[in-house]
mmCIF file of C-alpha atoms and ligand atoms in Angstrom:
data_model
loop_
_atom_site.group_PDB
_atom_site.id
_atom_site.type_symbol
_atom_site.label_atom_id
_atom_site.label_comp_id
_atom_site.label_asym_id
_atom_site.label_seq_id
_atom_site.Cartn_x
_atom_site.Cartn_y
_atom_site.Cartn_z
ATOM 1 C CA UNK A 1 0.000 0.000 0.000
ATOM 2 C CA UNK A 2 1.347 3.658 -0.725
ATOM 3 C CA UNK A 3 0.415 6.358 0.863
ATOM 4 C CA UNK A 4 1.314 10.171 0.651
ATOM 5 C CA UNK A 5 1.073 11.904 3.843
ATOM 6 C CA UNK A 6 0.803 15.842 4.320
ATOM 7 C CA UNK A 7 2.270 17.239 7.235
ATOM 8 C CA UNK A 8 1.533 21.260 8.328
ATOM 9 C CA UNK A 9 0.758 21.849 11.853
ATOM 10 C CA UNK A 10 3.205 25.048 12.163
ATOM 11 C CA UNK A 11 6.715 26.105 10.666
ATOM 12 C CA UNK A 12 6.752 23.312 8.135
ATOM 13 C CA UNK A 13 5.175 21.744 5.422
ATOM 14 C CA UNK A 14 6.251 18.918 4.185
ATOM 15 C CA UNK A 15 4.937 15.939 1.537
ATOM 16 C CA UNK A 16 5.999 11.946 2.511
ATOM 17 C CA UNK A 17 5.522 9.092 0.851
ATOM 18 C CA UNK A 18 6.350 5.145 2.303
ATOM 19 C CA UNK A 19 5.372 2.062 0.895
ATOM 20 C CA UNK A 20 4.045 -0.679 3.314
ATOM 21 C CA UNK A 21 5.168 -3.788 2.804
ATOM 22 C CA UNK A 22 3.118 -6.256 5.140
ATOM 23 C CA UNK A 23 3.832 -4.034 7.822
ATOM 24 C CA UNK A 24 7.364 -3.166 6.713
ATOM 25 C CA UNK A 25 7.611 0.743 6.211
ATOM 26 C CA UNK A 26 9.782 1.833 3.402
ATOM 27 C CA UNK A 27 10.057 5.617 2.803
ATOM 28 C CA UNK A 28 10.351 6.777 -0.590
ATOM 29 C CA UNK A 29 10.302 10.033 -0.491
ATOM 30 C CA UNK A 30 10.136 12.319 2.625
ATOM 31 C CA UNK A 31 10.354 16.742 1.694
ATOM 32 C CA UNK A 32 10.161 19.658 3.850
ATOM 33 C CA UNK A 33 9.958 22.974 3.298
ATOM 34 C CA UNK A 34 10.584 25.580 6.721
ATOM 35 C CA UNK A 35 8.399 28.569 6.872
ATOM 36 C CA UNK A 36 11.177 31.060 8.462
ATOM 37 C CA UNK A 37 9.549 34.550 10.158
ATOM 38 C CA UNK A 38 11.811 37.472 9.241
ATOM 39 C CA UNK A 39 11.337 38.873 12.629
ATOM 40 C CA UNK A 40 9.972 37.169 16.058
ATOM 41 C CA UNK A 41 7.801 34.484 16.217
ATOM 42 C CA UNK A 42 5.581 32.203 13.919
ATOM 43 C CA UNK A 43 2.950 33.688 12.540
ATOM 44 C CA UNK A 44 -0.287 31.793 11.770
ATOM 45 C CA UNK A 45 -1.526 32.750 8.828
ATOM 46 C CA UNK A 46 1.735 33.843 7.339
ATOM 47 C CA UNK A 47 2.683 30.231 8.028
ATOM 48 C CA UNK A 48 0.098 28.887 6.606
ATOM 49 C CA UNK A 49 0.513 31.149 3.300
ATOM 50 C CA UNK A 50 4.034 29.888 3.078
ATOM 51 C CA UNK A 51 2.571 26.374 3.040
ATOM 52 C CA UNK A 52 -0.287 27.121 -0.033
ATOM 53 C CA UNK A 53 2.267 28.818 -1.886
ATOM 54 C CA UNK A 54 4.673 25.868 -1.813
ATOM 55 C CA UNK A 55 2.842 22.874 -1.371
ATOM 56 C CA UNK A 56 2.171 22.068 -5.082
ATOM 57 C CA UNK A 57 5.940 22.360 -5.610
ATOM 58 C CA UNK A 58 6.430 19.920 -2.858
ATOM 59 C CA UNK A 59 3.985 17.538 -3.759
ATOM 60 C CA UNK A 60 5.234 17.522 -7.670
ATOM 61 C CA UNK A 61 8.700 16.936 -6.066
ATOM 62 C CA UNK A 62 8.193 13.821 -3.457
ATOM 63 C CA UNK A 63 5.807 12.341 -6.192
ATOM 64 C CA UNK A 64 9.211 12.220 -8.229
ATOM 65 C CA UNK A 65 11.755 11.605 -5.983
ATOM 66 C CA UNK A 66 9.311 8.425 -4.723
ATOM 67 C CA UNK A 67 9.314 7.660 -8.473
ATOM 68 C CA UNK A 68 5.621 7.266 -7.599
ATOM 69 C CA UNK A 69 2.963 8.270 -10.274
ATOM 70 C CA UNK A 70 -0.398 9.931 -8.724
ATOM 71 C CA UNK A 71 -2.420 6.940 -9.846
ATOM 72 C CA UNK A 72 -0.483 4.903 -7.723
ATOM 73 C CA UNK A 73 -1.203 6.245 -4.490
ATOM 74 C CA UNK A 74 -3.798 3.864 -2.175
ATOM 75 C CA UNK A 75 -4.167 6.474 0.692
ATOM 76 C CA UNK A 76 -4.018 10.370 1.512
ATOM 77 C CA UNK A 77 -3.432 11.085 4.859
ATOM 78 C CA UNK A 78 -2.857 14.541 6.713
ATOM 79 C CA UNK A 79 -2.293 15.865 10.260
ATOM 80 C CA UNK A 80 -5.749 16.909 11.542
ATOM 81 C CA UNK A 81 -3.774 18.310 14.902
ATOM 82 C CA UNK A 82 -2.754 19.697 17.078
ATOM 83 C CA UNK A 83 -1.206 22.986 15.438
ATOM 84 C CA UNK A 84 -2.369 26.244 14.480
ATOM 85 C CA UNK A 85 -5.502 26.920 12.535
ATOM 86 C CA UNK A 86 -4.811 27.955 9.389
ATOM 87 C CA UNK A 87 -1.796 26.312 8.956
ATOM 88 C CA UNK A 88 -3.711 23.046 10.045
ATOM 89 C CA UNK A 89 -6.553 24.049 7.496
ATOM 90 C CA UNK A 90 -3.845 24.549 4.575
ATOM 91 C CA UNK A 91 -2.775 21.257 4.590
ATOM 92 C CA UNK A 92 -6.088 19.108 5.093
ATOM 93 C CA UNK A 93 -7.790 21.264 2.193
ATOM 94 C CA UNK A 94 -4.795 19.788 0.141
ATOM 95 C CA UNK A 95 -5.478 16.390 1.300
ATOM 96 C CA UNK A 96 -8.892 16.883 0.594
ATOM 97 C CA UNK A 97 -8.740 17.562 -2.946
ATOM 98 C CA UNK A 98 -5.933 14.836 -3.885
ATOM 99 C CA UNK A 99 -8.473 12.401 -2.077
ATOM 100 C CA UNK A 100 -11.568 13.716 -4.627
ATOM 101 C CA UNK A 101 -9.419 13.877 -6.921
ATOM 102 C CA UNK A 102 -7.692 10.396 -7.726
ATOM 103 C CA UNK A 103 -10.435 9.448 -5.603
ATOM 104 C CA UNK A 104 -8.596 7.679 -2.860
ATOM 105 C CA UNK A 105 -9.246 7.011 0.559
ATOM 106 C CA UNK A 106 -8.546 10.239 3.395
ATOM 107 C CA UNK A 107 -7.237 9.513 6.808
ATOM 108 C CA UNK A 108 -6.494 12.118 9.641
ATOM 109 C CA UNK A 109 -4.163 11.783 12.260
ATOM 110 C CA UNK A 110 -2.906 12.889 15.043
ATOM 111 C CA UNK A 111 0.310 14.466 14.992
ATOM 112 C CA UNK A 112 1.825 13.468 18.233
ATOM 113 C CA UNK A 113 1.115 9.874 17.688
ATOM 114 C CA UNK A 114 2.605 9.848 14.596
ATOM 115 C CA UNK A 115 5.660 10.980 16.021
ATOM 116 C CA UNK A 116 5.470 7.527 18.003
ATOM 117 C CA UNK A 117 4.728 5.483 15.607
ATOM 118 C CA UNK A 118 7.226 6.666 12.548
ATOM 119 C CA UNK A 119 10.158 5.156 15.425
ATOM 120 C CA UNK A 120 8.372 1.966 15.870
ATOM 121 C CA UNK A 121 7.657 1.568 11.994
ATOM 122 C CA UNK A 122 10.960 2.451 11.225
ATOM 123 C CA UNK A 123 13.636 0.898 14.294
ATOM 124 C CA UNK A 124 12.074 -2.991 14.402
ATOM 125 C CA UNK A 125 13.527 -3.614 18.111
ATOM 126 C CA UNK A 126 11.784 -0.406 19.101
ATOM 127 C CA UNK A 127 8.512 -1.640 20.037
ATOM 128 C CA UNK A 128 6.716 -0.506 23.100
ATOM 129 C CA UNK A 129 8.824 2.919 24.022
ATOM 130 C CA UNK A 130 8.189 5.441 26.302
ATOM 131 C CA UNK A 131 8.196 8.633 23.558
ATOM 132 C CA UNK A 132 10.340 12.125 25.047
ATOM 133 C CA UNK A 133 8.425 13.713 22.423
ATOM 134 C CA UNK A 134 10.325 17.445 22.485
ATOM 135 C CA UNK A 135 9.014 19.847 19.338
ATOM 136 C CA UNK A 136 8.782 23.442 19.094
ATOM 137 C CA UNK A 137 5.288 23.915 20.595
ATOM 138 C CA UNK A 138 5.090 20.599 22.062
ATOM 139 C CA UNK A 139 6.801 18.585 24.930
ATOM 140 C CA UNK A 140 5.118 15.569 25.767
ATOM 141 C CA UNK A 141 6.183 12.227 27.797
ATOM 142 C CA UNK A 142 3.378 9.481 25.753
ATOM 143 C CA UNK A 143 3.181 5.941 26.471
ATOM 144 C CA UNK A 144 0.661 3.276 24.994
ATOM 145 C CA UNK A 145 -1.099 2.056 28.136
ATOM 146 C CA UNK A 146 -5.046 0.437 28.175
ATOM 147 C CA UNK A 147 -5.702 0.918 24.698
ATOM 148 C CA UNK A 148 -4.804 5.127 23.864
ATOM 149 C CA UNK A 149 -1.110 7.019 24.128
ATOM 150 C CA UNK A 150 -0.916 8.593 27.337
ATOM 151 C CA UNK A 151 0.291 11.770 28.317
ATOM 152 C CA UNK A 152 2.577 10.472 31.402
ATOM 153 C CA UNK A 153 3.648 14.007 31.340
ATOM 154 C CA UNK A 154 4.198 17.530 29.609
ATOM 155 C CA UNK A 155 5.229 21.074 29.882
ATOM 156 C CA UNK A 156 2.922 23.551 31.298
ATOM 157 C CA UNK A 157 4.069 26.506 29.901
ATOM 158 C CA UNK A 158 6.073 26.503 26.307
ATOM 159 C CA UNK A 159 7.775 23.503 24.583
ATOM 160 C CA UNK A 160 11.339 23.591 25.198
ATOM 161 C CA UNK A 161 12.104 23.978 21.528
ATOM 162 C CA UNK A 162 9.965 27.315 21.879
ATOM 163 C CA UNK A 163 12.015 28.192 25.162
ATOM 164 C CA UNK A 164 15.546 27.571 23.197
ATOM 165 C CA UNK A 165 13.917 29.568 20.499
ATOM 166 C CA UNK A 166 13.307 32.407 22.513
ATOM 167 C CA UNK A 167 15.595 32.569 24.384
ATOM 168 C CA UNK A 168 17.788 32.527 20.489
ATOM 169 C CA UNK A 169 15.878 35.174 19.227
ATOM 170 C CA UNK A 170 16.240 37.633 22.244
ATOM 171 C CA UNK A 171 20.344 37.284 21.420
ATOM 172 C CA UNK A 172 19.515 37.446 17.664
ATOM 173 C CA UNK A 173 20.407 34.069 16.737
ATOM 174 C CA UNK A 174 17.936 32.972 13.770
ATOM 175 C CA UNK A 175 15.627 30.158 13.510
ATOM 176 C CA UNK A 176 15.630 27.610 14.784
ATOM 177 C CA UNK A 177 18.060 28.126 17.371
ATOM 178 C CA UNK A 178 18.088 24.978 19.002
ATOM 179 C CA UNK A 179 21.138 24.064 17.177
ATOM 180 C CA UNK A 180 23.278 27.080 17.659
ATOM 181 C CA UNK A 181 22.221 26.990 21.285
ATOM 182 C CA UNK A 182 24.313 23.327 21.116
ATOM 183 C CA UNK A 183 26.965 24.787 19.424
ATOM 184 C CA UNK A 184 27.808 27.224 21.772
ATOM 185 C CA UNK A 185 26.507 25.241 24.831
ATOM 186 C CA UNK A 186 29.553 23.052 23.575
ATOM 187 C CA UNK A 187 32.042 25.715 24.942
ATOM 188 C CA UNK A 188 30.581 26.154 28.062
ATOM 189 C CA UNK A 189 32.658 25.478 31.614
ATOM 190 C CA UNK A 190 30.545 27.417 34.150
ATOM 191 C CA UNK A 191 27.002 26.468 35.593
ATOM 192 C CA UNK A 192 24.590 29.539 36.664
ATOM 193 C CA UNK A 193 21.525 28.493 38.600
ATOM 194 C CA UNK A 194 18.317 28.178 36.765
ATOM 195 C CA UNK A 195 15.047 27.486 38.089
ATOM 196 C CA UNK A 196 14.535 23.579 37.165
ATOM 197 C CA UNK A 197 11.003 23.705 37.413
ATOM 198 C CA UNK A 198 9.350 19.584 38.065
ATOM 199 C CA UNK A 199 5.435 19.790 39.272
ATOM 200 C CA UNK A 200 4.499 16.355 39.368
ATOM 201 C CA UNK A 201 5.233 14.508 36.282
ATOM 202 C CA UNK A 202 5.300 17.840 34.401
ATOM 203 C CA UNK A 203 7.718 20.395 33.519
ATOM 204 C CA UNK A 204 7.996 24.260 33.215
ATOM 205 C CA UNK A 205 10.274 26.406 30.937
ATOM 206 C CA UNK A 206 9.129 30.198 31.050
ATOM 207 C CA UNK A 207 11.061 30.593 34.356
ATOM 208 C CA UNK A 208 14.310 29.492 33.298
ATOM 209 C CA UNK A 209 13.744 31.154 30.031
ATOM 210 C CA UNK A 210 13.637 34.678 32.524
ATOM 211 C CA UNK A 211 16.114 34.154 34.492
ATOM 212 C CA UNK A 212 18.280 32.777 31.151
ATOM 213 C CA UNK A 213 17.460 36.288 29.477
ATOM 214 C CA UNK A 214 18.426 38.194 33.086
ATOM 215 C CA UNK A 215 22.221 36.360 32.758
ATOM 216 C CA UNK A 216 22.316 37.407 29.561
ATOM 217 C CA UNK A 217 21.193 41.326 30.170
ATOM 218 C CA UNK A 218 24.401 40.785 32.658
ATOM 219 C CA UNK A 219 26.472 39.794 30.089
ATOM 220 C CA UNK A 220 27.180 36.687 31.583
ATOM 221 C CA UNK A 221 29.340 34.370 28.703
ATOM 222 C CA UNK A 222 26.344 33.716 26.676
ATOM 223 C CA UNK A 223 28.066 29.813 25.460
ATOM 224 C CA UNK A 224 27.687 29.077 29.686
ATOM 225 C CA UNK A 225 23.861 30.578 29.327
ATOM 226 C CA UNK A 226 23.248 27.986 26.721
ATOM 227 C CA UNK A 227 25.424 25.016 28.418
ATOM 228 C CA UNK A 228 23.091 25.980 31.860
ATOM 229 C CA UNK A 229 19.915 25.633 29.717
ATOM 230 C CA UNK A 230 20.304 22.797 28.426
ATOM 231 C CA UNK A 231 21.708 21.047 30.977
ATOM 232 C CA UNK A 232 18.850 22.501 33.460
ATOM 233 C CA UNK A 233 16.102 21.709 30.847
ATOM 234 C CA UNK A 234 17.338 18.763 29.556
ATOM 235 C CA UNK A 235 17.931 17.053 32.805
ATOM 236 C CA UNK A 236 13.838 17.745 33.934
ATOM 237 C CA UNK A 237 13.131 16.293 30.939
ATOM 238 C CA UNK A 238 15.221 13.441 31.697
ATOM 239 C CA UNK A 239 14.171 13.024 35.199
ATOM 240 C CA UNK A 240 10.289 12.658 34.259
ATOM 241 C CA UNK A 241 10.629 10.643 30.913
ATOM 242 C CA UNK A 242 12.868 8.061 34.129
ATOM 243 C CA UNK A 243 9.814 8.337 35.677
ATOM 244 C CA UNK A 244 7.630 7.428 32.873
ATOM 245 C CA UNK A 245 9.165 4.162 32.318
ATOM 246 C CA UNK A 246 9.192 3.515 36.099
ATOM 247 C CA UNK A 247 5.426 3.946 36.391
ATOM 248 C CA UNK A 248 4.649 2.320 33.025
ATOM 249 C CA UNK A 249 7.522 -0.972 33.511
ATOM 250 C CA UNK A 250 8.905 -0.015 30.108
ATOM 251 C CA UNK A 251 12.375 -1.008 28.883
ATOM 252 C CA UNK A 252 12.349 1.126 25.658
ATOM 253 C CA UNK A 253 13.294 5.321 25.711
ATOM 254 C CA UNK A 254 12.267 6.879 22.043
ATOM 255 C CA UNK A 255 13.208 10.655 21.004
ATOM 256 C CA UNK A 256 10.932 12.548 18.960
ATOM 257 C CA UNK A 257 10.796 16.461 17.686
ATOM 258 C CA UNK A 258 13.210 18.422 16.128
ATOM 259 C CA UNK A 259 15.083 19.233 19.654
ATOM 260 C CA UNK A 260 15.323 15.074 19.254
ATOM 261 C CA UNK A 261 18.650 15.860 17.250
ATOM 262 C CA UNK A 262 20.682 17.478 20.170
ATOM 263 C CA UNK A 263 23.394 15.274 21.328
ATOM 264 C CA UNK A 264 23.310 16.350 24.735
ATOM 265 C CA UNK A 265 19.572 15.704 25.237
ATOM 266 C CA UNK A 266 20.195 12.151 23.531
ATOM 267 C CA UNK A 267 23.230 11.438 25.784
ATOM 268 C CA UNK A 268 21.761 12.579 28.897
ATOM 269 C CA UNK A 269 18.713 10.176 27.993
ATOM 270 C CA UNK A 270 21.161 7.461 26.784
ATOM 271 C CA UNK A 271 22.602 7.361 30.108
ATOM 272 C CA UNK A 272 19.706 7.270 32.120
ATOM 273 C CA UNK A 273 17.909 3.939 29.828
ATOM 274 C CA UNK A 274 21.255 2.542 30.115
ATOM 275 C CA UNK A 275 21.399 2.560 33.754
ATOM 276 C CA UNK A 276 17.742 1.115 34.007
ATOM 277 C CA UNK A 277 18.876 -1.439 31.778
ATOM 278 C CA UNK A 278 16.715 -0.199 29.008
ATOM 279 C CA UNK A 279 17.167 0.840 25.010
ATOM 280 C CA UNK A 280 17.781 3.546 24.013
ATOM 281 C CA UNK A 281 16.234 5.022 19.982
ATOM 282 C CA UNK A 282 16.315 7.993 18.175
ATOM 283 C CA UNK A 283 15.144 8.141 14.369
ATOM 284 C CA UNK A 284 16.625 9.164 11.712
ATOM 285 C CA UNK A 285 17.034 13.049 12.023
ATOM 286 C CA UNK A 286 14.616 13.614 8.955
ATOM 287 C CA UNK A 287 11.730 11.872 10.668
ATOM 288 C CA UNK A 288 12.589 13.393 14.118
ATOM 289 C CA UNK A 289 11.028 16.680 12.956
ATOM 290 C CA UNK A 290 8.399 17.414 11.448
ATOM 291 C CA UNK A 291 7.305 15.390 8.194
ATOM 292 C CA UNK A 292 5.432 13.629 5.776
ATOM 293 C CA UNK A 293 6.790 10.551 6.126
ATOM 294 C CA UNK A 294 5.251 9.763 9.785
ATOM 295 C CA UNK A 295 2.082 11.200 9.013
ATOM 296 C CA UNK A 296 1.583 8.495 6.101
ATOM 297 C CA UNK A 297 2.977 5.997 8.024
ATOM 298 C CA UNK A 298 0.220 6.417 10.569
ATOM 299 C CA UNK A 299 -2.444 7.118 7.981
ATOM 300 C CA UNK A 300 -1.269 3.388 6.476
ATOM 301 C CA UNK A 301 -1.943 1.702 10.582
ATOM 302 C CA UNK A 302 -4.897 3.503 11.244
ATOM 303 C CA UNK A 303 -6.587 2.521 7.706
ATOM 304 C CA UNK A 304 -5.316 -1.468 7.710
ATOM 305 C CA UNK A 305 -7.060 -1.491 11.511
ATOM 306 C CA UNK A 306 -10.043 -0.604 9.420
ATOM 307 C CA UNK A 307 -10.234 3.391 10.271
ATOM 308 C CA UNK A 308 -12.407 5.181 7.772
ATOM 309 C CA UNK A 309 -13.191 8.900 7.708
ATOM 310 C CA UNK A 310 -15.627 11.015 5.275
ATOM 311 C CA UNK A 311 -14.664 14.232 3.803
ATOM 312 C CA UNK A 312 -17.201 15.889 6.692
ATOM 313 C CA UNK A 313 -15.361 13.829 9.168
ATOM 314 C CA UNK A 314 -11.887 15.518 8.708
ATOM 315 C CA UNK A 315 -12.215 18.525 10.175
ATOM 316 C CA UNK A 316 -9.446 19.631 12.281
ATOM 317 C CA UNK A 317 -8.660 20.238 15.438
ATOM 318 C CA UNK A 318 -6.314 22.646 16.913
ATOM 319 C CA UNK A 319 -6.211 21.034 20.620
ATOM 320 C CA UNK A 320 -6.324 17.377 19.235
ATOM 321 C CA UNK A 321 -4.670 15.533 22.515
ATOM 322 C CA UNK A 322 -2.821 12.222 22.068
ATOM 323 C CA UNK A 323 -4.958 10.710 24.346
ATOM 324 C CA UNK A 324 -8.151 11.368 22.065
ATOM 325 C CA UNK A 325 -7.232 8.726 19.687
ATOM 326 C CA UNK A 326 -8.256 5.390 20.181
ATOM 327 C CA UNK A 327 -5.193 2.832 19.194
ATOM 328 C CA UNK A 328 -7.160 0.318 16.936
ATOM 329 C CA UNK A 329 -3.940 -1.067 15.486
ATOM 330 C CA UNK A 330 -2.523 -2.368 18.502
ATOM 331 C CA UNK A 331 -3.166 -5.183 21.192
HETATM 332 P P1 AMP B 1 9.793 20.526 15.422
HETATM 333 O O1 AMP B 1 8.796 21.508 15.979
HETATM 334 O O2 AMP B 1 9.615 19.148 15.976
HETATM 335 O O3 AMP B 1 9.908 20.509 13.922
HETATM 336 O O4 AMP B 1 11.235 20.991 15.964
HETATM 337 C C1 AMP B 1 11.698 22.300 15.822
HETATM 338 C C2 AMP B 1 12.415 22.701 17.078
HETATM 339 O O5 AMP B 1 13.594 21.912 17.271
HETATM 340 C C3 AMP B 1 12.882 24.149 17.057
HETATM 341 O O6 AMP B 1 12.443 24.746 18.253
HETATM 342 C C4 AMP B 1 14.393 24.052 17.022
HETATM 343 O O7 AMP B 1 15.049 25.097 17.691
HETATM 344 C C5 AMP B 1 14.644 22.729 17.717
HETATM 345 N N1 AMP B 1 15.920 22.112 17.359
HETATM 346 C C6 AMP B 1 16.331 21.691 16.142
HETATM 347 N N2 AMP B 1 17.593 21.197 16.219
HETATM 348 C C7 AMP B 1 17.975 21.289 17.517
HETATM 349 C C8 AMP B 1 19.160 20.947 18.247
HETATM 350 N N3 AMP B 1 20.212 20.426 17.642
HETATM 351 N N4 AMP B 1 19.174 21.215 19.567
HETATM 352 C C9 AMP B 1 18.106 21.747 20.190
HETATM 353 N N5 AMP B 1 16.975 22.087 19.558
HETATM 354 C C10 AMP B 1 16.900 21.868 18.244
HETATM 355 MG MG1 MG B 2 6.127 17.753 15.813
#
């Protein structure tokens, strides 16, 4: 079965298509394109304008790079949420028309899960992981427990990709900044204090984005700002993704969202599975953020369990929760 899945919940759009193989996942093509805001932060519907004006461009492209011709495709499937509105609405109007158009099955999904399930389809020992799931807007601990993914725990304030991007922007790096925030975290040697924020099973980032920005108004070495942050953030994130796979008897760790990439974050994690005697998986970097790719790949489970959705059934939803979605295609 093929299926071409379209991803646009915020800063990127992006076109994937994978070939299932009796439950084997093959990715054949997988393109992104980054909606980048001149100034500040994302906006909305300038997001989502970046993704109409490029998305038949994108689409043209993965159909050829998956050396896949439009007849051929068994299944369109798009993110229905969470994300922001128009952006969100951008994308599933493309699916949409592809599905009237070749006449093809439409499947919505939700984003978070998809995240999950693109490292299962594509790692074969990874099988029942606890997912740090750590995007721009989202930070999420999931698990698969009694039937749904499970929000074990999440951030209460911003994602930490937001936070690093933030805290980027107020010292003009551009975005994303996550990975110039490694960079120079790389060079750091001193610790300051930052408020390492743990209510629960959740975590908090606004205060130690503050009291990052106050070091920096102090000209404190901004590559020891960014080697405090992360190793403040990362190491919450750390501690309740341990506690995760405590609570749910888990032996698998899985990274997800672009911040997935940071070699810190993986190595702090790393260490902590290994001392639990756990594994330890991270996907491929192209299917950590953002993409296509997972968003077919979930389309392809959720449509072999027998999922069907109408046209009128695929309207989005900007506060879709993981926990919403009922796991038909697993035991
Ligand atoms: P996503 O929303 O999942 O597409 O991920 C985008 C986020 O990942 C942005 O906030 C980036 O700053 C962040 N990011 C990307 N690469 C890195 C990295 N190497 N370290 C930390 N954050 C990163
Ligand atoms: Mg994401």
């Amino acid at each position: 079965m093929i299926c071409l899945g379209i991803e646009g919940t915020a800063h990127s759009i992006g076109i994937g298509i994978i070939d299932d193989q009796q439950g084997t996942c093959t990715i054949r093509s997988n393109l992104i394109k980054i909606y980048r805001p001149e100034k500040g932060g994302i906006h909305p519907r300038e997001a989502a304008n970046h993704h109409a004006l490029h998305l038949a461009d994108i689409l043209k492209a993965s159909l050829q790079q998956a050396k896949v011709r439009s007849s051929e495709i068994d299944l369109i499937a798009f993110s229905r949420g969470p994300g922001l509105g128009p952006c969100l609405r951008t994308a599933a109007t493309a699916a949409r028309a592809l599905s009237l158009s070749l006449e093809k099955p439409l499947i919505g999904v939700n984003h978070c899960v998809a995240h999950l399930e693109i490292g299962r389809g594509t790692i074969p020992e990874c099988t029942d992981p606890v997912l740090l799931y750590t995007s721009g807007a989202n930070t999420q601990v999931i698990a698969f427990a009694e039937g749904r993914y499970r929000v074990f725990g999440e951030t209460l304030d911003i994602g930490i990709g937001n936070c690093l991007d933030k805290f980027g922007r107020s010292q003009d790096m551009e975005f994303p900044c996550g990975p110039k925030i490694e960079q120079l975290a790389r060079q750091g040697t001193q610790y300051f204090d930052l408020p390492y924020s743990i209510k629960g099973m959740d975590v908090a980032f606004s205060g130690l984005l503050t009291a990052a920005e106050h070091y920096a108004r102090q000209k404190r070495r901004i590559e020891d700002i960014c080697y405090s942050i992360q190793e403040t953030a990362f190491a919450a994130l750390t501690e309740v993704t341990e506690r995760a796979m405590a609570h749910t008897e888990k032996h698998e760790v899985l990274l997800g969202g672009g911040v997935a990439s940071n070699a810190r974050l993986q190595g702090m994690v790393e260490t902590m599975a290994t001392e639990r005697g756990a594994r330890f998986f991270v996907p491929a970097k192209n299917l950590c953020v953002d993409n296509g790719a997972m968003i077919a790949w979930l389309g392809v489970l959720m449509h072999k369990s027998g999922v069907r959705m109408s046209i009128k059934e695929s309207i989005i939803d900007q506060r879709f929760r993981t926990d919403m979605v009922e796991v038909t295609w697993r035991d």
